[in-house]
PDB file of C-alpha atoms in Angstrom:
ATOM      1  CA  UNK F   3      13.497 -12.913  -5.958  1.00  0.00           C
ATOM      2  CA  UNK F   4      10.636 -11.095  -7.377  1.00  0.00           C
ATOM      3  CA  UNK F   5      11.475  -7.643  -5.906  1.00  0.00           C
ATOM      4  CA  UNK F   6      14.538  -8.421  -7.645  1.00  0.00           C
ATOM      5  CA  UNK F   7      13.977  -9.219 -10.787  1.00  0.00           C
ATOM      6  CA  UNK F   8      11.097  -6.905 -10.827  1.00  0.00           C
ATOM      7  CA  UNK F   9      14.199  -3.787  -9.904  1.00  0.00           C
ATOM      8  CA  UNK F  10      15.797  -5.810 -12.919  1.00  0.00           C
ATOM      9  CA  UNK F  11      13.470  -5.610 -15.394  1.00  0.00           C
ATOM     10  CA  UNK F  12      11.872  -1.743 -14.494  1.00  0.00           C
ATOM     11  CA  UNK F  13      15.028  -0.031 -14.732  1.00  0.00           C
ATOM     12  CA  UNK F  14      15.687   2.405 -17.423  1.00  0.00           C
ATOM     13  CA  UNK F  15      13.539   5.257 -19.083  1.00  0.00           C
ATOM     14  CA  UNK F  16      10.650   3.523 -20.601  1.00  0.00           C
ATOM     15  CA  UNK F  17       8.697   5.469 -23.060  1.00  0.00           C
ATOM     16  CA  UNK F  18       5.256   7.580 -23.656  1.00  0.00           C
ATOM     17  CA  UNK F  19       3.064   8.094 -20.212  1.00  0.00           C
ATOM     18  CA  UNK F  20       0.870   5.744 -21.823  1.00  0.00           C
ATOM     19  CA  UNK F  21       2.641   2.887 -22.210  1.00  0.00           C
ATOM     20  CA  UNK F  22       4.873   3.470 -18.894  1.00  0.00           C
ATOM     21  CA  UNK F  23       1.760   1.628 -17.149  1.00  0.00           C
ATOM     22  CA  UNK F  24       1.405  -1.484 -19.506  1.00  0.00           C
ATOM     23  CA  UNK F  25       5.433  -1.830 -19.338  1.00  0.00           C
ATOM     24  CA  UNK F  26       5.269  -1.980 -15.189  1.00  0.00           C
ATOM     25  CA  UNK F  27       2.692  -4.883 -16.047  1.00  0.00           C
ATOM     26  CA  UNK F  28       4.965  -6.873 -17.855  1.00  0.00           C
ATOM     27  CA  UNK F  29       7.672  -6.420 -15.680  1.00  0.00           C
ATOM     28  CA  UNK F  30       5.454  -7.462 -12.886  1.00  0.00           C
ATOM     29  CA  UNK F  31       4.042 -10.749 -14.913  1.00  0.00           C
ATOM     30  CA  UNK F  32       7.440 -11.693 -16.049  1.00  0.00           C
ATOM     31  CA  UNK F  33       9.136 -11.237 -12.410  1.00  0.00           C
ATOM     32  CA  UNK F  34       6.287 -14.042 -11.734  1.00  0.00           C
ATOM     33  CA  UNK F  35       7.264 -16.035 -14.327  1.00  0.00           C
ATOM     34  CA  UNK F  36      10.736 -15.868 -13.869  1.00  0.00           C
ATOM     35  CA  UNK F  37      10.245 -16.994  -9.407  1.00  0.00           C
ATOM     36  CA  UNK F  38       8.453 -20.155 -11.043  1.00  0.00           C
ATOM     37  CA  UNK F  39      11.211 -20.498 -13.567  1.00  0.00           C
ATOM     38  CA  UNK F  40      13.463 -20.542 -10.863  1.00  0.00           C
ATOM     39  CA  UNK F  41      11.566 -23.208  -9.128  1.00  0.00           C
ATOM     40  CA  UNK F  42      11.157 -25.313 -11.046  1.00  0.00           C
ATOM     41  CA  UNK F  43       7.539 -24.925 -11.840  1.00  0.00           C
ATOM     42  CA  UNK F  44       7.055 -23.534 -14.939  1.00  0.00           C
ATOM     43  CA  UNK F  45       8.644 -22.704 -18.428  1.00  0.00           C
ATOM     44  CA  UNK F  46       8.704 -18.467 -19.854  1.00  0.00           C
ATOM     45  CA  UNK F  47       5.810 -19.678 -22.074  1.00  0.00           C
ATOM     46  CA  UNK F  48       4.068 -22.007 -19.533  1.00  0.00           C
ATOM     47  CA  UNK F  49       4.131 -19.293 -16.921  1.00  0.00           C
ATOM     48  CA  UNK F  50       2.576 -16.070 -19.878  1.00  0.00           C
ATOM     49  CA  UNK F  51       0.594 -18.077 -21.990  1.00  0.00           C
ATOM     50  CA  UNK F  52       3.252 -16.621 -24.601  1.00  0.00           C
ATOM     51  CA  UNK F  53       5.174 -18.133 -27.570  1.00  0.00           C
ATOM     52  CA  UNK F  54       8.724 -18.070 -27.745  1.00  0.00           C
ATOM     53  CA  UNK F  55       8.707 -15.308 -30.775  1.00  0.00           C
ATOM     54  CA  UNK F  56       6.517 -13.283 -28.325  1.00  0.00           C
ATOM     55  CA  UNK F  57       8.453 -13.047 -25.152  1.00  0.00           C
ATOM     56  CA  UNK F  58      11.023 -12.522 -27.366  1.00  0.00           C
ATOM     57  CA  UNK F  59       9.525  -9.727 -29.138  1.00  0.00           C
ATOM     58  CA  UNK F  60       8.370  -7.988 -25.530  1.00  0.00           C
ATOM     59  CA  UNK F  61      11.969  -9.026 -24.271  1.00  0.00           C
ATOM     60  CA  UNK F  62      14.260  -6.855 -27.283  1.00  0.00           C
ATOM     61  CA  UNK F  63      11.363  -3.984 -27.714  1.00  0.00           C
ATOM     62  CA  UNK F  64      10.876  -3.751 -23.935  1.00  0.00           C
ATOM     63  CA  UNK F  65      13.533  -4.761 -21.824  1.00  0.00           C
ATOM     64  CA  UNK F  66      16.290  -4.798 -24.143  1.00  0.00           C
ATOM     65  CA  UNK F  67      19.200  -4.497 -21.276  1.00  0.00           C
ATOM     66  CA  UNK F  68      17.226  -7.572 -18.933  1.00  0.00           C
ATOM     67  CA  UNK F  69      19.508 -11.237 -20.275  1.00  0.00           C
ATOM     68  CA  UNK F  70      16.897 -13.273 -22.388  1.00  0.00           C
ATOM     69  CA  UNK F  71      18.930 -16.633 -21.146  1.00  0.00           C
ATOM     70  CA  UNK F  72      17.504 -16.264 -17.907  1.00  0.00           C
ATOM     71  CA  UNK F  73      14.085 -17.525 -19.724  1.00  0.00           C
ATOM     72  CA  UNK F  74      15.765 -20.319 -20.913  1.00  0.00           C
ATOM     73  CA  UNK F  75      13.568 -20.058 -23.998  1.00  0.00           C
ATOM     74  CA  UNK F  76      14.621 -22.370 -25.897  1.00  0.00           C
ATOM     75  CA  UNK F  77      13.402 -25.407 -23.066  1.00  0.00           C
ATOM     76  CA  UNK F  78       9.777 -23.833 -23.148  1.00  0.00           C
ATOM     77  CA  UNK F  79       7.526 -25.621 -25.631  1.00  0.00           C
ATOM     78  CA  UNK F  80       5.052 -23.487 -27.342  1.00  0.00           C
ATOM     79  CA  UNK F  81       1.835 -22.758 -24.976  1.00  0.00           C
ATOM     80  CA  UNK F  82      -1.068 -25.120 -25.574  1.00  0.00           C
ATOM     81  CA  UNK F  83      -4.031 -23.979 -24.049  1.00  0.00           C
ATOM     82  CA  UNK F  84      -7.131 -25.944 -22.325  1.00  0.00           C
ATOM     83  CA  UNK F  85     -10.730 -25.135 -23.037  1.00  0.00           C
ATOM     84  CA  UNK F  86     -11.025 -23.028 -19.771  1.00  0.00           C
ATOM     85  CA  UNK F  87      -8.339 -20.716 -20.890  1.00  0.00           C
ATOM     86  CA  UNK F  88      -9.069 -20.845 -24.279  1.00  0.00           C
ATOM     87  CA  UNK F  89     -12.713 -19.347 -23.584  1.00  0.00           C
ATOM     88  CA  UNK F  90     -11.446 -16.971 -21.232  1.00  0.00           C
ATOM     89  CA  UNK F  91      -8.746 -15.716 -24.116  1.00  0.00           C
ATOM     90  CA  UNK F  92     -11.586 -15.217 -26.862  1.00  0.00           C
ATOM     91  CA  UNK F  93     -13.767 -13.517 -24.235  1.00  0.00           C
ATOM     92  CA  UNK F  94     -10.886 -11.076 -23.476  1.00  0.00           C
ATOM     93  CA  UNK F  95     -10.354 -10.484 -27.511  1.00  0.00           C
ATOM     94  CA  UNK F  96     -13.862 -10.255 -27.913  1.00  0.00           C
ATOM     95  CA  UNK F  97     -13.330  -6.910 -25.941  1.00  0.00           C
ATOM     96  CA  UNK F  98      -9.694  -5.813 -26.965  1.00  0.00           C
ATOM     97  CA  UNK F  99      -8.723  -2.677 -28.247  1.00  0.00           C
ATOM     98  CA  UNK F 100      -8.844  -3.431 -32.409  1.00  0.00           C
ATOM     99  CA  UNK F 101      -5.484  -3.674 -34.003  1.00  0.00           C
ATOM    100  CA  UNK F 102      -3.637  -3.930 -30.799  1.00  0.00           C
ATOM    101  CA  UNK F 103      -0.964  -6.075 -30.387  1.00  0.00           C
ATOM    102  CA  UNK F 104      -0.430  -5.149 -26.928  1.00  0.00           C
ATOM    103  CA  UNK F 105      -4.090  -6.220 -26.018  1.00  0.00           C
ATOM    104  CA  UNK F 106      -4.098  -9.388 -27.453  1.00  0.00           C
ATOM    105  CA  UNK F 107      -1.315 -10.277 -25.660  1.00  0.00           C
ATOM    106  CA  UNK F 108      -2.540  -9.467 -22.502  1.00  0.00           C
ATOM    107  CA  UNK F 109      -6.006 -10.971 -23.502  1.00  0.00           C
ATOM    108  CA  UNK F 110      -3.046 -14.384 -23.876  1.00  0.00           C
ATOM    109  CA  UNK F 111      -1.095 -13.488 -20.180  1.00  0.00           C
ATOM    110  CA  UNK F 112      -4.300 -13.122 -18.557  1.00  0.00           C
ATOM    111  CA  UNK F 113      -6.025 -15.896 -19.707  1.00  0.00           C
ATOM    112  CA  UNK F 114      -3.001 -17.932 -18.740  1.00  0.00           C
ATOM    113  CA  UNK F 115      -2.308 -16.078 -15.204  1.00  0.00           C
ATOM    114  CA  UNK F 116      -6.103 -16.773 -14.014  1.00  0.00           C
ATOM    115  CA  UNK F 117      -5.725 -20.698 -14.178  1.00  0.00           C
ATOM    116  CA  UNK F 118      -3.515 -19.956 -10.921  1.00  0.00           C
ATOM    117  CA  UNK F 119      -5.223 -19.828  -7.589  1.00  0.00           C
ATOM    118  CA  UNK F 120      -4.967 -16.407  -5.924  1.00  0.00           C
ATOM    119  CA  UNK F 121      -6.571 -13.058  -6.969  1.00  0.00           C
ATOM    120  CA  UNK F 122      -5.773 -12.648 -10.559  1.00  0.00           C
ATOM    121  CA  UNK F 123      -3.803  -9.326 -10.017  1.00  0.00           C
ATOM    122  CA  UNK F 124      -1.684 -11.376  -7.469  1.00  0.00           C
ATOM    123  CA  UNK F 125      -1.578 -13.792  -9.990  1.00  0.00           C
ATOM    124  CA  UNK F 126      -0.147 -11.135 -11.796  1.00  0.00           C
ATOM    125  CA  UNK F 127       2.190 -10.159  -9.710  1.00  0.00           C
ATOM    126  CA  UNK F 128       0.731  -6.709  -9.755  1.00  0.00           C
ATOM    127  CA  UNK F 129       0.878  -4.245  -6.783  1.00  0.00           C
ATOM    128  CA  UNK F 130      -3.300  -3.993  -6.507  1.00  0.00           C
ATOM    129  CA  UNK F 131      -6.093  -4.447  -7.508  1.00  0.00           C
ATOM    130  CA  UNK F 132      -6.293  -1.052  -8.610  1.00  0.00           C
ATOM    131  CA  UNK F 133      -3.631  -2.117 -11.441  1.00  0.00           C
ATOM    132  CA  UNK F 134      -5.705  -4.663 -12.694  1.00  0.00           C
ATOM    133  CA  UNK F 135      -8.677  -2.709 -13.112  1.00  0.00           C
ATOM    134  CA  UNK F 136      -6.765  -0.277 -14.955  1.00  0.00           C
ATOM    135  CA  UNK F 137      -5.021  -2.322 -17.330  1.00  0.00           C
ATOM    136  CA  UNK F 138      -8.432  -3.719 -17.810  1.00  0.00           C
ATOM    137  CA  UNK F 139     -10.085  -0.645 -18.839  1.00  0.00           C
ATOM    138  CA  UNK F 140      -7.064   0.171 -21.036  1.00  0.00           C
ATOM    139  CA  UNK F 141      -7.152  -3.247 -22.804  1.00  0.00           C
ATOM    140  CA  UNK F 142     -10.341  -4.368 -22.713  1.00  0.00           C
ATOM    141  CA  UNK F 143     -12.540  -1.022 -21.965  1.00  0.00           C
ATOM    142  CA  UNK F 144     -16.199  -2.777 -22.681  1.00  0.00           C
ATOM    143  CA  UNK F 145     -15.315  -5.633 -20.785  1.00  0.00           C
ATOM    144  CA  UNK F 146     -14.097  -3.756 -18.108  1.00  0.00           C
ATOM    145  CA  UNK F 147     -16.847  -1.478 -18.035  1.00  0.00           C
ATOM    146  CA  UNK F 148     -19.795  -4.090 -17.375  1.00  0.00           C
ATOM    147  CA  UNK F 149     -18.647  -4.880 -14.536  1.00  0.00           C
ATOM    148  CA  UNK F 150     -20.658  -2.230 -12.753  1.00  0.00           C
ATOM    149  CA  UNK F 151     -20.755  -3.691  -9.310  1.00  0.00           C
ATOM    150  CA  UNK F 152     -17.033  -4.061  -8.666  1.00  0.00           C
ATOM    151  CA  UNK F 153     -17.734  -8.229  -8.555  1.00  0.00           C
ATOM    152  CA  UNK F 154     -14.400 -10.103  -8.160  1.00  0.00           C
ATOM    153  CA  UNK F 155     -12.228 -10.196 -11.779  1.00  0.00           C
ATOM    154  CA  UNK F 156     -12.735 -14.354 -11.619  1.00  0.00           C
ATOM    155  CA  UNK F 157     -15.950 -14.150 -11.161  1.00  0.00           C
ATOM    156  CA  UNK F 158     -16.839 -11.896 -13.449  1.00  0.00           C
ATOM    157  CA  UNK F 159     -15.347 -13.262 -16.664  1.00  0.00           C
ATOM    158  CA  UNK F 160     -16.977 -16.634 -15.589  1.00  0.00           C
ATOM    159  CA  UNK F 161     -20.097 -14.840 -15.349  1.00  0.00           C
ATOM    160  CA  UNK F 162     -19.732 -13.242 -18.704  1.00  0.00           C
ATOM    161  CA  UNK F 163     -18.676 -16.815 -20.220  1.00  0.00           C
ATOM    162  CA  UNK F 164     -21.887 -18.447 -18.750  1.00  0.00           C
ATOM    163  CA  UNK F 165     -24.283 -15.682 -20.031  1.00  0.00           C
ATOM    164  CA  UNK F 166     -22.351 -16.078 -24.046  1.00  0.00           C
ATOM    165  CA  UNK F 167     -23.651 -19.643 -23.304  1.00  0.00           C
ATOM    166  CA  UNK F 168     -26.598 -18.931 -22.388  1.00  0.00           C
ATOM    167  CA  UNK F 169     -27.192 -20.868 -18.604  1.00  0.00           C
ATOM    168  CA  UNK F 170     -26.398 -18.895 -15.237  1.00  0.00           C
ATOM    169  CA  UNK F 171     -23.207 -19.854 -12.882  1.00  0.00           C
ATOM    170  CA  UNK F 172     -25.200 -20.171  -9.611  1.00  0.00           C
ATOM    171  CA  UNK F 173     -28.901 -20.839  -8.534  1.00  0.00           C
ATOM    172  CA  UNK F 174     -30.012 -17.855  -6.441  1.00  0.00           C
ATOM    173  CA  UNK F 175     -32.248 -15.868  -8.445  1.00  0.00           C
ATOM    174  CA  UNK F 176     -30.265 -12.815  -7.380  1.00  0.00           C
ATOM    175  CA  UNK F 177     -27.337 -11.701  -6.260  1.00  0.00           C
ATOM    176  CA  UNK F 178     -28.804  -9.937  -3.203  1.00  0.00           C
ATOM    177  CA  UNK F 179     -30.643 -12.839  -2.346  1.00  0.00           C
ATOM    178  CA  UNK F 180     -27.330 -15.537  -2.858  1.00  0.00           C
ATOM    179  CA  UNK F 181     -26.087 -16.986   0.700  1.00  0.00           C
ATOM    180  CA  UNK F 182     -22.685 -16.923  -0.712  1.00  0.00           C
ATOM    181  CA  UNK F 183     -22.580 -13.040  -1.714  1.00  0.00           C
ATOM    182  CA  UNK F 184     -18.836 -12.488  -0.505  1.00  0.00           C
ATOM    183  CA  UNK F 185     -17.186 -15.145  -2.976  1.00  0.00           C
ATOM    184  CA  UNK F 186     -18.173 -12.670  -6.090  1.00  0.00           C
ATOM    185  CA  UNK F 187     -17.996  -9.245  -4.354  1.00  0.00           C
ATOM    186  CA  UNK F 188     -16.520  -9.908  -1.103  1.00  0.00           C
ATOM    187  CA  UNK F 189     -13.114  -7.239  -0.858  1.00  0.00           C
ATOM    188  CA  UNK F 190     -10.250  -8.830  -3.017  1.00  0.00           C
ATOM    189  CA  UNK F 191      -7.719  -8.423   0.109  1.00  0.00           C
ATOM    190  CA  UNK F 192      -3.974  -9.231   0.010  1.00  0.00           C
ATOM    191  CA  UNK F 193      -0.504  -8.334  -0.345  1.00  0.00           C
ATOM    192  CA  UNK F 194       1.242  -8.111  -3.254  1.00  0.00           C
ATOM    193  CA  UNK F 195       4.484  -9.651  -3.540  1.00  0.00           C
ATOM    194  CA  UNK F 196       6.491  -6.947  -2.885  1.00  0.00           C
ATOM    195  CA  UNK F 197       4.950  -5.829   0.111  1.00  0.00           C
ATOM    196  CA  UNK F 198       5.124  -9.498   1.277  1.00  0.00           C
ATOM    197  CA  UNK F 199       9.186  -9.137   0.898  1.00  0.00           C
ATOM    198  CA  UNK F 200       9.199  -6.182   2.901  1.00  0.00           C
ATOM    199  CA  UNK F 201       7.203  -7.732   5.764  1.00  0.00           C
ATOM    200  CA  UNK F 202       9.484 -10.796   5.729  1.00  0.00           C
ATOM    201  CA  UNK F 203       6.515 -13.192   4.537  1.00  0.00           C
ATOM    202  CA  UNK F 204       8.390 -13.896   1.020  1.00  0.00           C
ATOM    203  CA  UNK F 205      12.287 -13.517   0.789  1.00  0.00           C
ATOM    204  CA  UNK F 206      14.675 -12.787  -1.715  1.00  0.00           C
TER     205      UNK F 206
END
């Protein structure tokens, strides 16, 4: 279903170069949302960490020709947020482009999307991890650009939560001495979902 409603949601001339990229996002994050939809697992605003009035709003300005019924909208309840995601969504503002309505609500779909259990760009349904460090650097450039040494995406905003706080998230005194080295920087290996419809591991 995703390549699907991913085909769905990407056709049609999309505007400026610049926002081509941050359009392909959203039609990868909301392909996600709508294979849980379909499954039963989650509501349009459970799945984005969106209101309503937002998906909405990206719906009509962004994919006006895509059916908004096949949200089902109006059986979503407004997204309420638990103290995990809630830090990891002011982190992610903390470092958003100012002004940007775009960034904040990506600061609000990844913040919800990293709760899930895979790498966060499977999570969002991107193609690679190379997407998510770009929209990351778009977005959220400072952010982005600490992390110097390529450590996993997780791992990383967890770090930068624990230093705001002020106590470390592990006990080795550095990372080149830490037994468990490959769980922050280890390769973030997979296959995205549409490569996993292709080699039969996911079908439509």
């Amino acid at each position: 279903m995703f390549a699907q409603h991913y085909a769905r949601l990407s056709t049609g001339q999309w505007p400026q170069l610049e926002r081509r990229f941050d359009q392909h996002v959203l039609a990868c994050v909301l392909s996600r949302a709508l294979e849980e939809i379909e499954a039963g697992e989650a509501t349009a605003t459970e799945a984005t960490g969106l209101s309503r009035a937002e998906l909405r709003d990206v719906l009509s300005r962004c994919f006006p020709a895509f059916p908004i019924n096949a949200f089902a909208l109006e059986e979503g309840s407004e997204p309420e947020p638990d103290l995990e995601e809630e830090l990891l969504r002011g982190l992610l503002l903390a470092h958003a482009r100012p002004d940007d309505k775009a960034s904040a609500r990506f600061a609000k779909i990844i913040a919800r999307r990293a709760m899930r259990n895979d790498h966060l760009w499977q999570d969002l349904g991107l193609f690679s991890r190379s997407d998510l460090g770009r929209l990351l650097a778009s977005h959220f450039p400072t952010l982005a650009a600490g992390n110097t040494q390529n450590m996993k995406w997780k791992k990383y905003f967890y770090r930068k939560l624990c230093e705001a706080e002020g106590f470390s998230l592990c006990s080795a005194p550095s990372c080149r001495e830490c037994n468990d080295f490959e769980s922050c920087f280890g390769p973030e290996e997979g296959e995205s979902r549409l490569t996993r419809i292709e080699n039969g591991v996911a079908s439509d």
